[in-house]
Amino acid sequence: MFTSPKHLLRRRLIQAATAAVCTFGLAGTVLAQTPAWPAKPIRLVVGFAPGGTTDVMARVMAQSLGEALGQTVLVDNKPGAGGNVAATEVIRAPADGYTFLIAPTSVETANPFLFKQTISPAKDLTPVAGVGRSQMYLVVKPQSPFKDAREFIAYAKANPGKLSYASAGPGTPPHLAAEMFKRVTGIFATHIPYRGAAPALQDVMAGQVDYVMDPGIAFPHVRSGKVRMLAVAGANRSSFFPDVPTLAELGFKGAELDIWFGMWAPNGTPPDITARMVREVAKALSLPATKTRYESLGAEPIGLGNAEFKSLLTSETKMLSALIKDSKISVD
């Protein structure tokens, strides 16, 4: 049967239209079946044991994020190597928005210069946001005869090696803060490392060690008179102890080191998911319940957006890498 060009063109147009409708319908079905994020529990990996500052911050975040996202948020503790074990876990996780790291910034800014490691958090992880801050405090044993930091430093300079200081362990932020303090003031003191900030503080309270750069857990003991706080090793006075001067105010600039805590994601995590997490973290940190819980740790719910967090990591890496190299600090 002869088909005219006009009828042939009409038939092809109908076939093309039918195919397009089918294709669109199939695509619509596929899109409709793609679950919205989050469709399953989210995991926050923490590189320290339960009960510590990082762990508690992660649990505060988990509760708030879970309520905001309508999905369970789990805390998964993977302690070891100053947070490197947890970082490795997250680096190897699928970049699907269901695994994040909660850690002190030292996991990226100090660990690569302290440990012989195969990972590079600065290259292998994507910074998301800052989730809080703890300042560092110069705390001395209760029997200490020094009334203020200047008197303490003058004695230490005149008697090199006679004083000892405790730390939460080699390469930890309290250890690095104490080394910065030594470098800026020109003193020499013997390092007594412990496995955690709590046992370090315990021996200062018992008078076994002269002082410690404390990350805030000494607050109740300062208030009860079991230890004395002489100065804040930060850029600003503490809102918890506004009458205690900073080392910079006393003429010792350059000893400022706060402990920042943050969130990272595996490289390749969809940007819309990390952007959502930045917004939800900011909301969580603004809640009164979060402030109360952070204050019990001696910490502050100060958040950093993505750009601010990246800037902090860059500047802190520059400062700590130089300190570690100059002071010949190693944990291996």
Coordinates of C-alpha atoms in Angstrom, one line a residue:
M1 CA 0.0 0.0 0.0
F2 CA 1.4 3.4 -0.9
T3 CA 1.9 5.8 1.9
S4 CA 2.2 9.5 1.1
P5 CA 5.1 11.5 2.5
K6 CA 2.5 13.5 4.5
H7 CA 1.1 10.4 6.2
L8 CA 4.6 9.0 6.8
L9 CA 5.7 12.2 8.5
R10 CA 2.6 12.2 10.7
R11 CA 3.1 8.5 11.7
R12 CA 6.8 9.3 12.7
L13 CA 5.7 12.3 14.8
I14 CA 3.2 10.2 16.6
Q15 CA 5.7 7.4 17.3
A16 CA 8.3 10.0 18.6
A17 CA 5.7 11.6 20.8
T18 CA 4.6 8.2 22.2
A19 CA 8.3 7.3 22.9
A20 CA 8.9 10.6 24.7
V21 CA 5.8 10.1 26.9
C22 CA 7.0 6.7 27.8
T23 CA 10.5 7.9 28.5
F24 CA 9.2 10.8 30.6
G25 CA 6.9 8.5 32.5
L26 CA 9.8 6.0 33.2
A27 CA 12.1 8.9 34.4
G28 CA 9.3 10.2 36.6
T29 CA 8.9 6.7 38.1
V30 CA 12.7 6.5 38.8
L31 CA 12.7 9.9 40.4
A32 CA 9.7 9.1 42.5
Q33 CA 11.5 6.0 43.7
T34 CA 14.7 7.9 44.7
P35 CA 14.4 8.3 48.5
A36 CA 14.9 11.7 50.1
W37 CA 17.8 12.2 52.4
P38 CA 18.0 11.0 55.1
A39 CA 16.2 7.7 54.4
K40 CA 18.1 5.6 57.0
P41 CA 20.1 6.2 60.3
I42 CA 23.1 8.6 60.1
R43 CA 26.4 7.7 61.9
L44 CA 28.6 10.2 63.8
V45 CA 32.0 8.5 64.2
V46 CA 34.0 9.7 67.3
G47 CA 37.6 9.0 67.8
F48 CA 37.5 8.9 71.6
A49 CA 35.9 6.8 74.3
P50 CA 32.4 7.5 75.7
G51 CA 32.2 10.2 78.3
G52 CA 34.8 12.6 77.0
T53 CA 34.3 16.1 75.6
T54 CA 34.2 15.0 72.0
D55 CA 31.8 12.1 72.7
V56 CA 29.4 14.2 74.7
M57 CA 29.4 16.9 72.0
A58 CA 28.6 14.3 69.4
R59 CA 25.7 12.9 71.5
V60 CA 24.3 16.4 71.9
M61 CA 24.6 16.9 68.1
A62 CA 23.0 13.4 67.5
Q63 CA 19.9 14.2 69.5
S64 CA 19.3 17.6 68.0
L65 CA 20.1 16.4 64.4
G66 CA 17.9 13.4 64.8
E67 CA 14.9 15.5 65.8
A68 CA 15.5 18.0 63.0
L69 CA 16.1 15.4 60.3
G70 CA 13.4 13.0 61.4
Q71 CA 15.9 10.1 61.4
T72 CA 18.0 8.3 64.0
V73 CA 21.5 9.6 64.4
L74 CA 23.9 7.2 66.1
V75 CA 27.3 7.9 67.8
D76 CA 29.9 5.3 66.9
N77 CA 33.0 5.4 69.1
K78 CA 36.2 4.3 67.4
P79 CA 39.0 5.5 69.8
G80 CA 42.7 5.3 69.0
A81 CA 45.7 7.3 67.7
G82 CA 44.4 10.7 68.6
G83 CA 41.3 10.3 66.5
N84 CA 43.1 8.8 63.5
V85 CA 41.2 5.5 63.8
A86 CA 37.9 7.3 63.5
A87 CA 39.1 9.5 60.7
T88 CA 40.2 6.4 58.7
E89 CA 36.8 4.8 59.3
V90 CA 35.1 7.9 57.8
I91 CA 37.5 8.2 54.9
R92 CA 36.7 4.7 53.8
A93 CA 32.9 5.1 54.3
P94 CA 30.6 5.6 51.3
A95 CA 30.1 9.3 50.4
D96 CA 26.3 9.1 50.6
G97 CA 25.6 11.4 53.5
Y98 CA 25.2 8.8 56.2
T99 CA 28.7 8.9 57.8
F100 CA 30.3 11.9 59.4
L101 CA 33.3 12.5 61.7
I102 CA 33.1 14.5 65.0
A103 CA 36.6 15.3 66.3
P104 CA 38.9 18.0 67.7
T105 CA 40.5 20.0 64.8
S106 CA 43.9 18.5 65.9
V107 CA 43.0 15.4 63.9
E108 CA 43.7 17.5 60.8
T109 CA 46.0 20.3 62.1
A110 CA 48.4 18.3 64.4
N111 CA 48.1 14.6 63.9
P112 CA 49.8 14.5 60.5
F113 CA 52.9 16.1 62.1
L114 CA 52.8 13.8 65.1
F115 CA 52.0 10.4 63.8
K116 CA 53.5 8.2 61.1
Q117 CA 50.3 7.8 59.2
T118 CA 49.0 6.9 55.8
I119 CA 45.9 9.2 55.9
S120 CA 45.8 12.9 55.2
P121 CA 42.6 14.3 56.7
A122 CA 43.2 17.6 54.9
K123 CA 43.1 15.8 51.6
D124 CA 40.9 12.8 52.4
L125 CA 38.0 14.4 54.2
T126 CA 35.7 17.3 53.5
P127 CA 35.3 19.9 56.4
V128 CA 31.6 20.6 57.1
A129 CA 31.3 22.9 60.2
G130 CA 32.7 23.7 63.6
V131 CA 30.6 22.4 66.5
G132 CA 32.1 24.0 69.6
R133 CA 35.1 25.3 71.4
S134 CA 36.9 24.8 74.7
Q135 CA 39.5 27.3 76.0
M136 CA 42.7 26.3 77.8
Y137 CA 43.5 27.3 81.4
L138 CA 46.7 27.5 83.4
V139 CA 45.7 25.6 86.6
V140 CA 48.1 24.9 89.5
K141 CA 48.1 22.5 92.4
P142 CA 46.3 23.7 95.6
Q143 CA 49.6 24.0 97.6
S144 CA 51.1 26.3 95.0
P145 CA 52.5 29.4 96.6
F146 CA 52.0 31.5 93.5
K147 CA 49.3 34.2 93.6
D148 CA 49.2 35.0 89.9
A149 CA 50.7 33.9 86.6
R150 CA 53.5 36.5 86.5
E151 CA 54.8 35.2 89.9
F152 CA 54.5 31.6 88.7
I153 CA 56.4 32.3 85.4
A154 CA 59.1 34.3 87.2
Y155 CA 59.8 31.4 89.5
A156 CA 59.8 28.9 86.6
K157 CA 62.3 31.0 84.7
A158 CA 64.6 31.3 87.7
N159 CA 64.3 27.6 88.5
P160 CA 64.4 25.6 85.2
G161 CA 63.3 22.0 85.5
K162 CA 62.0 22.3 89.1
L163 CA 58.3 22.5 88.0
S164 CA 56.4 19.7 86.3
Y165 CA 53.3 19.8 84.2
A166 CA 50.7 17.1 83.4
S167 CA 49.0 16.6 80.1
A168 CA 46.3 14.4 78.6
G169 CA 49.0 12.6 76.6
P170 CA 51.7 13.3 74.1
G171 CA 50.5 15.3 71.2
T172 CA 47.1 16.1 72.7
P173 CA 45.9 19.8 72.6
P174 CA 46.7 20.3 76.4
H175 CA 50.2 19.1 75.7
L176 CA 50.6 21.4 72.7
A177 CA 49.2 24.3 74.7
A178 CA 51.7 23.6 77.5
E179 CA 54.6 23.6 74.9
M180 CA 53.4 26.9 73.5
F181 CA 53.3 28.3 77.0
K182 CA 56.9 27.2 77.6
R183 CA 58.1 28.6 74.3
V184 CA 56.4 32.0 74.8
T185 CA 57.5 32.4 78.4
G186 CA 60.9 30.9 78.1
I187 CA 60.5 28.5 81.0
F188 CA 61.5 24.8 81.2
A189 CA 59.3 22.3 83.0
T190 CA 59.2 18.5 83.0
H191 CA 56.3 16.9 81.0
I192 CA 54.3 14.2 82.8
P193 CA 51.9 12.6 80.3
Y194 CA 48.7 10.8 81.3
R195 CA 46.0 8.9 79.4
G196 CA 43.4 11.6 79.4
A197 CA 42.7 15.0 80.9
A198 CA 40.9 13.6 83.9
P199 CA 43.9 11.6 85.4
A200 CA 46.2 14.5 84.6
L201 CA 44.1 16.9 86.6
Q202 CA 43.7 14.3 89.4
D203 CA 47.5 14.3 90.0
V204 CA 47.6 18.1 90.0
M205 CA 44.8 18.1 92.6
A206 CA 46.8 15.6 94.6
G207 CA 49.9 17.8 94.5
Q208 CA 51.9 15.2 92.5
V209 CA 52.4 17.6 89.6
D210 CA 52.7 21.4 89.7
Y211 CA 50.4 22.5 86.9
V212 CA 48.3 21.6 83.8
M213 CA 46.9 23.3 80.8
D214 CA 43.3 22.3 81.5
P215 CA 40.6 22.2 78.8
G216 CA 37.8 23.1 81.2
I217 CA 37.2 19.9 83.3
A218 CA 38.8 21.6 86.3
F219 CA 35.9 24.2 86.7
P220 CA 34.2 22.5 89.6
H221 CA 37.5 22.0 91.4
V222 CA 38.5 25.6 90.8
R223 CA 35.3 26.8 92.4
S224 CA 35.7 24.4 95.4
G225 CA 39.3 25.5 95.9
K226 CA 40.9 22.1 95.1
V227 CA 43.0 23.7 92.4
R228 CA 43.8 27.4 91.4
M229 CA 43.3 29.0 88.0
L230 CA 46.0 31.6 87.2
A231 CA 45.3 32.5 83.6
V232 CA 43.5 31.8 80.4
A233 CA 45.6 30.6 77.4
G234 CA 43.2 32.1 74.9
A235 CA 42.6 35.3 72.9
N236 CA 39.8 36.3 75.2
R237 CA 38.8 36.0 78.8
S238 CA 36.6 33.1 79.6
S239 CA 32.8 33.7 80.1
F240 CA 33.0 31.2 82.9
F241 CA 35.8 33.0 84.8
P242 CA 35.6 36.7 83.6
D243 CA 38.0 37.9 86.4
V244 CA 40.8 35.6 85.3
P245 CA 43.2 37.4 82.9
T246 CA 44.6 36.0 79.7
L247 CA 48.3 35.3 79.3
A248 CA 48.3 37.9 76.5
E249 CA 47.0 40.6 78.9
L250 CA 49.9 39.7 81.2
G251 CA 52.4 40.3 78.5
F252 CA 52.8 36.8 77.1
K253 CA 51.4 36.9 73.6
G254 CA 51.5 33.9 71.4
A255 CA 50.4 31.2 73.8
E256 CA 46.8 31.2 72.7
L257 CA 45.4 27.8 71.8
D258 CA 41.7 26.9 71.9
I259 CA 40.4 23.4 71.3
W260 CA 38.0 23.5 68.5
F261 CA 35.7 20.6 67.6
G262 CA 34.3 20.0 64.1
M263 CA 32.5 17.8 61.7
W264 CA 33.9 16.2 58.5
A265 CA 32.4 14.1 55.7
P266 CA 33.9 11.6 53.3
N267 CA 35.1 13.3 50.1
G268 CA 32.4 13.2 47.4
T269 CA 29.5 13.7 49.8
P270 CA 26.8 15.6 47.9
P271 CA 27.1 19.4 48.6
D272 CA 23.4 19.8 49.3
I273 CA 23.7 17.3 52.1
T274 CA 26.7 19.0 53.7
A275 CA 25.0 22.4 53.3
R276 CA 22.0 21.0 55.1
M277 CA 24.2 19.7 57.9
V278 CA 25.8 23.1 58.3
R279 CA 22.4 24.7 58.8
E280 CA 21.2 22.0 61.2
V281 CA 24.4 22.2 63.3
A282 CA 24.0 26.0 63.6
K283 CA 20.4 25.4 64.8
A284 CA 21.4 22.8 67.3
L285 CA 24.1 25.0 68.8
S286 CA 21.6 27.8 69.3
L287 CA 19.4 25.7 71.6
P288 CA 19.4 26.5 75.3
A289 CA 19.7 22.8 76.1
T290 CA 22.9 22.6 74.1
K291 CA 24.4 25.6 75.9
T292 CA 23.6 24.0 79.2
R293 CA 25.2 20.7 78.3
Y294 CA 28.3 22.3 76.8
E295 CA 28.8 24.4 79.8
S296 CA 28.9 21.3 82.0
L297 CA 32.0 20.3 79.9
G298 CA 33.6 23.7 80.2
A299 CA 32.9 24.3 76.5
E300 CA 31.0 26.8 74.5
P301 CA 28.5 26.1 71.7
I302 CA 30.2 28.3 69.2
G303 CA 29.6 27.2 65.6
L304 CA 31.6 27.9 62.5
G305 CA 30.2 27.8 59.0
N306 CA 31.9 26.0 56.3
A307 CA 34.1 28.8 55.1
E308 CA 35.1 29.9 58.7
F309 CA 35.8 26.3 59.6
K310 CA 38.1 25.8 56.6
S311 CA 39.9 29.1 57.5
L312 CA 40.5 27.9 61.1
L313 CA 41.9 24.6 59.9
T314 CA 44.4 26.4 57.6
S315 CA 45.6 28.8 60.2
E316 CA 45.8 26.2 63.0
T317 CA 47.7 23.8 60.8
K318 CA 50.3 26.5 60.1
M319 CA 50.7 27.3 63.8
L320 CA 50.8 23.7 65.2
S321 CA 53.0 22.3 62.5
A322 CA 55.6 24.9 63.3
L323 CA 55.3 24.3 67.1
I324 CA 55.6 20.5 66.7
K325 CA 58.7 20.9 64.4
D326 CA 60.4 23.5 66.6
S327 CA 59.7 21.7 69.9
K328 CA 60.6 18.3 68.3
I329 CA 57.3 16.7 69.6
S330 CA 56.6 13.2 68.5
V331 CA 54.2 10.4 69.7
D332 CA 55.8 7.5 67.8

